[in-house]
């Protein structure tokens, strides 16, 4: 086994050796295991269920339908905002601590427990609105676990291959993750999630005798996500090994001093600073787009959870295919050109969706009951899934090219900070715009601006990256 001192970066095994291949496959298993929290929890099952329950609860209080929809989306936004702030504050500190301690696996285990317990708690959100606040808190705990385990596993990526290999490894990992999300979503829709008549998509009663009147088939999404994670993290635990690192004395105080020193050095590192700033805005827009895609379909197009689930399957399939192709493309041209093109695609889709209602698409009137908005939104979902997946995979590669070999977790902690420092911004802007204009559709308008700001800042990013100091 080689150490990081041999070359920069060096995997714990050669990437082409049997041991190296097993290590990479084990690392990919994390993407497969963790993706359902975002696919099923954030976007396509629990998110729409939460806003539906919240909307019904507000409606029972005497609010009008438009006001209840806006209020429900605002509550969901508030939860994402608070969680994002917590992640932003802690991510770089924990990253620096992990690098100084020389180990990341204990942190992965710790935050895996957050993931599992938070996901399991989603079961308790009843259709009558009981446990509404508790479910929002549980979702936040699970999301913190999902985000922090991702930080520490991402920091292992530079050790898995050379600079010209990590783009393909990253893209393949995202592709495998999206494939896992598709399979998990298929299982939920076919066996568990109730349609209006109480049966699943294939006409069966929810599995294991779950009560459709209490929405148990939908509520089981939380325990399902937790169990999926436990089972499919086993290959990660068996095969992934960290490259040896020497612990640095000084504990938390030393980690904080190193972090402060790095932050002070950022003004002199133009490429790194511009990348962290640009990715802060465009990833915030993408995460908000993911987080509110399902709720948008539920509130604007009146889709059922099953329809939203099918939408999610289409988006996830295109994501898996696109990110696998994107990894090959990344290896050939590098990550920056890909990032730029995907931002342009996503901003264009946002602009299109902004002008779409049941009655018209950008001032072009539709006949009553037209299926064109549904078809158009399915196509938009496929594009968002594909472009968003490629954007995330290539962004992860570009961060690797800017990370110091001896401090990868600190670098990805900063990367998480840049993604979460304004993680409240997308949801908060949607919340503000929705509240002011009283229209869920127009609440998506700020996302276009965030994509544009990110695109402008990428102008100063070195496409080959620089080794941070």
Coordinates of C-alpha atoms in Angstrom, one line a residue:
X1 CA 0.0 0.0 0.0
X2 CA 1.4 3.4 -1.0
X3 CA 1.1 6.6 0.9
X4 CA 0.2 10.1 -0.2
X5 CA 3.9 11.1 -0.1
X6 CA 4.7 9.1 -3.2
X7 CA 2.9 11.4 -5.7
X8 CA -0.1 13.8 -5.7
X9 CA -2.7 12.4 -5.5
X10 CA -2.1 8.7 -4.8
X11 CA -4.8 6.2 -4.2
X12 CA -4.4 3.7 -1.3
X13 CA -4.2 1.1 -4.1
X14 CA -3.4 1.5 -7.8
X15 CA -6.7 2.3 -9.5
X16 CA -6.2 -0.5 -12.1
X17 CA -5.2 -3.2 -9.6
X18 CA -7.8 -5.6 -8.2
X19 CA -7.6 -3.9 -4.8
X20 CA -8.0 -0.5 -6.4
X21 CA -11.0 -1.6 -8.4
X22 CA -12.7 -3.0 -5.3
X23 CA -12.0 0.3 -3.4
X24 CA -13.6 2.3 -6.2
X25 CA -16.6 0.1 -6.4
X26 CA -17.0 0.3 -2.6
X27 CA -16.8 4.1 -2.9
X28 CA -19.5 4.0 -5.6
X29 CA -21.7 2.0 -3.2
X30 CA -22.1 5.2 -1.1
X31 CA -23.7 7.0 -4.0
X32 CA -26.1 4.1 -4.5
X33 CA -26.9 3.9 -0.8
X34 CA -27.4 7.6 -0.1
X35 CA -29.2 8.8 -3.2
X36 CA -32.7 7.8 -2.0
X37 CA -32.7 10.4 0.7
X38 CA -32.7 13.1 -2.1
X39 CA -34.7 11.2 -4.7
X40 CA -37.4 9.8 -2.4
X41 CA -37.1 12.1 0.6
X42 CA -36.4 15.6 -0.7
X43 CA -38.0 15.6 -4.1
X44 CA -40.4 12.9 -5.2
X45 CA -42.2 11.2 -2.3
X46 CA -41.8 12.8 1.1
X47 CA -41.4 16.4 0.0
X48 CA -44.7 16.4 -1.9
X49 CA -46.4 14.4 0.8
X50 CA -45.2 16.9 3.4
X51 CA -46.5 20.0 1.5
X52 CA -49.8 18.2 0.8
X53 CA -50.3 17.4 4.4
X54 CA -49.3 20.9 5.5
X55 CA -51.6 22.5 2.8
X56 CA -54.6 20.4 4.0
X57 CA -53.8 21.4 7.6
X58 CA -53.8 25.1 6.7
X59 CA -56.9 24.7 4.6
X60 CA -58.7 23.3 7.6
X61 CA -57.8 26.5 9.5
X62 CA -59.8 28.5 7.0
X63 CA -57.2 29.8 4.6
X64 CA -57.9 30.0 0.8
X65 CA -56.4 27.4 -1.5
X66 CA -53.7 29.7 -3.0
X67 CA -52.7 30.9 0.5
X68 CA -52.5 27.4 1.9
X69 CA -50.2 26.3 -1.0
X70 CA -47.9 29.2 -0.5
X71 CA -47.9 28.7 3.3
X72 CA -47.1 25.0 2.9
X73 CA -44.2 25.7 0.5
X74 CA -43.0 28.4 2.9
X75 CA -42.8 25.9 5.8
X76 CA -40.9 23.4 3.7
X77 CA -38.5 26.3 2.6
X78 CA -38.0 27.3 6.3
X79 CA -36.9 23.7 7.1
X80 CA -34.4 23.7 4.2
X81 CA -33.1 27.1 5.2
X82 CA -32.3 26.2 8.8
X83 CA -30.7 22.9 7.9
X84 CA -28.6 24.7 5.2
X85 CA -27.3 27.2 7.8
X86 CA -26.3 24.4 10.2
X87 CA -24.4 22.6 7.5
X88 CA -22.7 25.7 6.3
X89 CA -21.4 26.6 9.7
X90 CA -20.1 23.2 10.7
X91 CA -18.8 21.7 7.4
X92 CA -15.4 23.4 7.1
X93 CA -14.7 23.1 10.8
X94 CA -15.4 19.3 10.8
X95 CA -13.4 19.0 7.6
X96 CA -10.4 20.6 9.1
X97 CA -10.7 18.5 12.3
X98 CA -10.9 15.3 10.2
X99 CA -7.8 16.1 8.2
X100 CA -5.8 16.9 11.3
X101 CA -7.0 13.7 13.0
X102 CA -5.9 11.8 9.9
X103 CA -9.1 9.7 9.7
X104 CA -12.5 10.3 8.0
X105 CA -14.2 6.9 8.6
X106 CA -15.3 7.7 12.2
X107 CA -17.0 10.8 10.9
X108 CA -18.8 8.8 8.2
X109 CA -20.0 6.3 10.8
X110 CA -21.3 9.2 13.1
X111 CA -23.2 11.0 10.4
X112 CA -24.6 7.8 9.0
X113 CA -26.4 7.5 12.3
X114 CA -27.9 10.9 11.8
X115 CA -29.0 9.8 8.3
X116 CA -30.6 6.6 9.5
X117 CA -32.4 8.0 12.6
X118 CA -33.7 11.1 10.7
X119 CA -35.0 9.1 7.8
X120 CA -36.8 6.6 10.1
X121 CA -38.5 9.5 11.9
X122 CA -40.4 10.5 8.8
X123 CA -42.8 7.6 9.4
X124 CA -44.6 9.6 12.1
X125 CA -46.1 12.4 9.9
X126 CA -49.8 11.6 9.9
X127 CA -52.2 12.7 7.1
X128 CA -54.1 14.9 9.6
X129 CA -50.9 17.0 10.2
X130 CA -49.9 15.4 13.4
X131 CA -46.1 15.5 13.9
X132 CA -45.8 18.2 11.2
X133 CA -43.0 20.1 13.0
X134 CA -41.4 16.9 14.3
X135 CA -41.2 15.5 10.7
X136 CA -39.6 18.7 9.5
X137 CA -37.0 18.4 12.3
X138 CA -36.4 14.7 11.5
X139 CA -36.0 15.5 7.9
X140 CA -33.4 18.1 8.7
X141 CA -31.5 15.7 11.0
X142 CA -31.4 13.1 8.2
X143 CA -30.4 15.7 5.6
X144 CA -27.5 16.8 7.8
X145 CA -26.4 13.2 8.0
X146 CA -26.7 12.8 4.2
X147 CA -24.7 16.0 3.5
X148 CA -21.9 15.4 6.0
X149 CA -21.4 11.8 5.0
X150 CA -21.1 13.1 1.4
X151 CA -18.5 15.6 2.4
X152 CA -16.3 12.9 4.0
X153 CA -16.8 10.4 1.2
X154 CA -16.1 13.1 -1.5
X155 CA -12.8 13.9 0.2
X156 CA -11.8 10.3 -0.5
X157 CA -12.1 10.9 -4.3
X158 CA -8.7 12.4 -4.9
X159 CA -7.1 9.2 -3.5
X160 CA -9.0 6.9 -5.8
X161 CA -7.0 7.8 -9.0
X162 CA -4.8 10.3 -10.8
X163 CA -6.0 13.7 -11.9
X164 CA -7.1 12.4 -15.4
X165 CA -9.0 9.5 -13.8
X166 CA -11.1 11.2 -11.2
X167 CA -13.6 12.8 -13.6
X168 CA -14.7 9.4 -14.9
X169 CA -14.7 7.9 -11.4
X170 CA -16.9 10.8 -10.2
X171 CA -19.3 10.7 -13.1
X172 CA -19.7 6.9 -12.8
X173 CA -20.4 7.3 -9.1
X174 CA -23.2 9.8 -9.7
X175 CA -24.6 7.5 -12.5
X176 CA -24.6 4.6 -10.1
X177 CA -26.3 6.7 -7.4
X178 CA -29.0 7.9 -9.8
X179 CA -29.6 4.2 -10.8
X180 CA -30.1 3.4 -7.2
X181 CA -32.5 6.2 -6.8
X182 CA -34.5 4.9 -9.8
X183 CA -34.7 1.4 -8.4
X184 CA -35.7 2.7 -5.0
X185 CA -38.4 4.9 -6.6
X186 CA -39.7 2.0 -8.7
X187 CA -40.0 -0.1 -5.5
X188 CA -41.9 2.6 -3.6
X189 CA -44.3 3.3 -6.5
X190 CA -45.0 -0.3 -7.3
X191 CA -45.3 -1.7 -3.8
X192 CA -46.0 1.1 -1.4
X193 CA -47.2 4.5 -2.4
X194 CA -51.0 4.8 -2.6
X195 CA -52.9 6.4 -5.5
X196 CA -56.2 8.1 -4.9
X197 CA -58.1 4.7 -4.7
X198 CA -55.7 3.3 -2.1
X199 CA -53.9 1.0 -4.5
X200 CA -50.3 1.2 -5.7
X201 CA -49.3 2.0 -9.3
X202 CA -49.8 -1.6 -10.3
X203 CA -53.2 -1.9 -8.6
X204 CA -52.0 -3.7 -5.4
X205 CA -52.7 -2.9 -1.8
X206 CA -49.6 -1.4 -0.1
X207 CA -47.2 -4.2 0.8
X208 CA -47.0 -5.8 4.3
X209 CA -50.6 -4.8 5.1
X210 CA -49.9 -1.1 5.4
X211 CA -53.1 1.0 5.8
X212 CA -53.8 3.2 2.8
X213 CA -56.3 5.2 4.8
X214 CA -53.5 6.4 7.1
X215 CA -51.1 6.8 4.1
X216 CA -48.8 4.2 5.6
X217 CA -47.6 3.2 2.1
X218 CA -46.3 6.7 1.6
X219 CA -45.1 7.3 5.1
X220 CA -43.0 4.1 5.0
X221 CA -40.6 6.0 2.7
X222 CA -38.6 7.1 5.7
X223 CA -37.9 3.6 7.2
X224 CA -37.4 2.4 3.6
X225 CA -34.7 5.0 3.0
X226 CA -33.0 4.1 6.3
X227 CA -33.0 0.4 5.6
X228 CA -31.7 0.9 2.0
X229 CA -28.8 2.9 3.4
X230 CA -27.9 0.3 6.0
X231 CA -27.9 -2.6 3.5
X232 CA -26.0 -0.9 0.6
X233 CA -23.3 0.7 2.8
X234 CA -22.0 -2.8 3.5
X235 CA -19.7 -2.8 0.3
X236 CA -18.4 0.6 1.3
X237 CA -17.5 -0.7 4.8
X238 CA -15.8 -3.8 3.4
X239 CA -13.8 -2.4 0.5
X240 CA -13.0 1.3 1.1
X241 CA -9.7 2.0 2.8
X242 CA -8.2 5.4 3.6
X243 CA -4.8 6.4 2.5
X244 CA -2.5 6.5 5.6
X245 CA -2.2 10.0 7.1
X246 CA -0.2 11.2 10.0
X247 CA -2.4 12.9 12.7
X248 CA -1.5 16.5 13.5
X249 CA -1.2 17.6 17.1
X250 CA -3.3 20.5 18.4
X251 CA -6.8 19.1 18.2
X252 CA -9.7 21.4 17.6
X253 CA -7.7 24.6 18.2
X254 CA -5.1 23.6 15.5
X255 CA -7.9 22.7 13.1
X256 CA -9.5 26.1 13.6
X257 CA -6.2 27.9 13.1
X258 CA -5.6 26.0 9.9
X259 CA -9.1 26.8 8.6
X260 CA -8.7 30.5 9.4
X261 CA -5.3 30.6 7.7
X262 CA -6.9 29.0 4.6
X263 CA -9.8 31.5 4.6
X264 CA -7.3 34.4 4.8
X265 CA -5.3 33.0 1.9
X266 CA -8.4 32.9 -0.4
X267 CA -8.0 36.4 -1.8
X268 CA -4.7 35.4 -3.2
X269 CA -6.0 32.3 -4.8
X270 CA -8.2 33.7 -7.6
X271 CA -9.2 30.4 -9.3
X272 CA -10.2 28.6 -6.0
X273 CA -12.0 31.7 -4.7
X274 CA -13.9 32.2 -7.9
X275 CA -14.8 28.6 -8.1
X276 CA -16.1 28.4 -4.5
X277 CA -18.1 31.6 -5.1
X278 CA -19.5 30.6 -8.5
X279 CA -20.4 27.1 -7.3
X280 CA -22.0 28.6 -4.2
X281 CA -24.6 30.3 -6.4
X282 CA -25.2 27.7 -9.2
X283 CA -25.4 24.8 -6.8
X284 CA -27.7 26.7 -4.5
X285 CA -30.0 27.2 -7.6
X286 CA -29.7 23.5 -8.5
X287 CA -30.5 22.3 -5.0
X288 CA -33.5 24.6 -4.8
X289 CA -34.7 23.3 -8.2
X290 CA -34.4 19.7 -7.0
X291 CA -36.0 20.5 -3.7
X292 CA -39.0 22.3 -5.2
X293 CA -39.5 20.4 -8.4
X294 CA -41.9 17.9 -6.9
X295 CA -43.7 20.5 -4.8
X296 CA -44.1 22.7 -7.9
X297 CA -45.7 19.8 -9.8
X298 CA -48.0 19.1 -6.8
X299 CA -49.1 22.7 -6.3
X300 CA -49.1 24.2 -9.8
X301 CA -50.0 21.2 -12.0
X302 CA -52.0 19.3 -9.3
X303 CA -50.1 16.1 -9.8
X304 CA -50.5 13.1 -7.5
X305 CA -47.5 11.6 -5.7
X306 CA -47.6 8.7 -8.2
X307 CA -47.4 11.1 -11.1
X308 CA -44.5 12.9 -9.4
X309 CA -42.9 9.6 -8.8
X310 CA -43.0 8.7 -12.5
X311 CA -41.6 12.2 -13.2
X312 CA -38.8 11.3 -10.8
X313 CA -38.1 8.0 -12.5
X314 CA -37.7 9.7 -15.8
X315 CA -35.4 12.4 -14.3
X316 CA -33.3 9.8 -12.5
X317 CA -32.9 7.6 -15.6
X318 CA -31.7 10.5 -17.7
X319 CA -29.4 11.5 -14.8
X320 CA -27.9 8.0 -14.6
X321 CA -27.3 7.9 -18.4
X322 CA -26.1 11.5 -18.7
X323 CA -23.7 11.4 -15.7
X324 CA -22.1 8.2 -17.0
X325 CA -21.6 9.8 -20.4
X326 CA -20.6 13.0 -18.7
X327 CA -17.8 11.2 -16.8
X328 CA -16.3 10.0 -20.2
X329 CA -16.7 13.6 -21.5
X330 CA -15.1 15.0 -18.4
X331 CA -12.0 12.8 -18.9
X332 CA -11.6 14.1 -22.5
X333 CA -12.3 17.9 -22.1
X334 CA -12.0 18.5 -18.4
X335 CA -14.8 19.6 -16.0
X336 CA -15.1 23.4 -16.5
X337 CA -16.5 23.4 -20.1
X338 CA -19.1 20.9 -19.0
X339 CA -20.1 22.9 -15.9
X340 CA -20.7 26.0 -18.1
X341 CA -22.8 24.2 -20.6
X342 CA -25.0 22.5 -17.9
X343 CA -25.6 25.8 -16.2
X344 CA -26.9 27.3 -19.4
X345 CA -29.2 24.3 -20.0
X346 CA -30.7 24.5 -16.5
X347 CA -31.2 28.3 -16.6
X348 CA -33.1 27.8 -19.9
X349 CA -35.3 25.1 -18.4
X350 CA -36.1 27.4 -15.4
X351 CA -37.1 30.2 -17.8
X352 CA -39.4 27.8 -19.7
X353 CA -41.1 26.5 -16.6
X354 CA -41.6 30.0 -15.3
X355 CA -44.1 30.7 -18.1
X356 CA -46.0 27.4 -17.9
X357 CA -49.4 27.0 -16.3
X358 CA -52.4 24.7 -16.8
X359 CA -54.0 27.4 -19.0
X360 CA -51.0 28.6 -21.1
X361 CA -47.3 28.2 -22.0
X362 CA -45.7 31.6 -22.3
X363 CA -48.9 33.4 -23.4
X364 CA -49.9 30.6 -25.8
X365 CA -53.4 29.6 -24.6
X366 CA -54.2 25.9 -24.1
X367 CA -57.5 24.1 -24.4
X368 CA -59.1 23.1 -21.1
X369 CA -57.8 19.8 -19.9
X370 CA -54.8 19.8 -22.3
X371 CA -52.1 17.4 -21.5
X372 CA -49.4 19.6 -23.0
X373 CA -48.2 21.0 -19.6
X374 CA -47.8 17.5 -18.3
X375 CA -45.8 16.4 -21.3
X376 CA -43.7 19.5 -21.2
X377 CA -42.9 19.2 -17.5
X378 CA -41.9 15.5 -18.0
X379 CA -39.5 16.6 -20.7
X380 CA -38.2 19.4 -18.4
X381 CA -37.7 16.9 -15.6
X382 CA -35.6 14.7 -17.9
X383 CA -33.5 17.7 -18.9
X384 CA -33.1 18.9 -15.3
X385 CA -32.1 15.3 -14.2
X386 CA -29.5 14.9 -16.9
X387 CA -28.0 18.3 -16.8
X388 CA -28.1 18.5 -13.0
X389 CA -26.4 15.2 -12.6
X390 CA -23.6 16.0 -15.0
X391 CA -23.2 19.4 -13.3
X392 CA -22.8 17.9 -9.9
X393 CA -20.3 15.2 -11.1
X394 CA -18.1 17.6 -13.0
X395 CA -18.3 20.1 -10.1
X396 CA -16.9 17.5 -7.8
X397 CA -14.1 16.8 -10.2
X398 CA -13.2 20.5 -10.5
X399 CA -13.1 20.7 -6.7
X400 CA -10.7 17.8 -6.6
X401 CA -8.4 19.8 -8.9
X402 CA -8.4 22.7 -6.5
X403 CA -7.8 20.6 -3.3
X404 CA -4.5 20.3 -1.5
X405 CA -3.5 16.6 -1.4
X406 CA -2.8 16.7 2.3
X407 CA -6.1 18.5 3.2
X408 CA -8.9 17.0 1.0
X409 CA -11.6 17.0 3.7
X410 CA -10.9 20.7 4.6
X411 CA -11.2 21.5 0.9
X412 CA -14.5 19.6 0.6
X413 CA -15.6 21.2 3.8
X414 CA -15.1 24.6 2.1
X415 CA -16.9 23.2 -0.9
X416 CA -19.8 22.3 1.3
X417 CA -19.6 25.7 2.9
X418 CA -19.8 27.4 -0.5
X419 CA -22.8 25.2 -1.3
X420 CA -24.5 25.8 2.0
X421 CA -23.3 29.3 3.1
X422 CA -26.2 30.6 0.9
X423 CA -28.1 27.3 0.9
X424 CA -30.8 29.3 2.6
X425 CA -30.8 31.8 -0.3
X426 CA -32.6 29.7 -2.9
X427 CA -35.3 28.5 -0.6
X428 CA -35.5 31.9 1.1
X429 CA -35.8 33.7 -2.2
X430 CA -38.5 31.3 -3.3
X431 CA -40.2 31.9 0.1
X432 CA -40.0 35.7 -0.3
X433 CA -41.1 35.8 -3.9
X434 CA -43.9 33.3 -3.3
X435 CA -45.1 35.2 -0.3
X436 CA -44.9 38.6 -2.0
X437 CA -46.5 37.6 -5.3
X438 CA -48.8 34.9 -3.9
X439 CA -47.9 32.6 -6.7
X440 CA -45.9 29.3 -6.4
X441 CA -44.9 29.5 -10.1
X442 CA -43.3 32.9 -9.9
X443 CA -41.5 31.8 -6.8
X444 CA -39.0 30.0 -9.1
X445 CA -37.9 33.3 -10.7
X446 CA -34.8 34.0 -8.5
X447 CA -33.2 30.7 -9.5
X448 CA -32.4 32.0 -13.0
X449 CA -30.5 34.9 -11.4
X450 CA -28.5 32.5 -9.2
X451 CA -27.4 30.4 -12.2
X452 CA -26.3 33.6 -14.1
X453 CA -24.2 34.8 -11.1
X454 CA -22.5 31.5 -10.9
X455 CA -21.8 31.5 -14.6
X456 CA -20.2 34.9 -14.5
X457 CA -17.8 33.9 -11.6
X458 CA -16.6 30.9 -13.5
X459 CA -14.8 33.2 -15.9
X460 CA -11.9 33.4 -13.4
X461 CA -11.7 29.7 -12.7
X462 CA -8.6 27.8 -14.1
X463 CA -9.9 24.8 -16.0
X464 CA -7.0 22.7 -14.9
X465 CA -7.4 23.7 -11.3
X466 CA -4.7 24.8 -8.9
X467 CA -3.3 23.0 -5.8
X468 CA -4.5 25.0 -2.8
X469 CA -2.0 25.8 -0.1

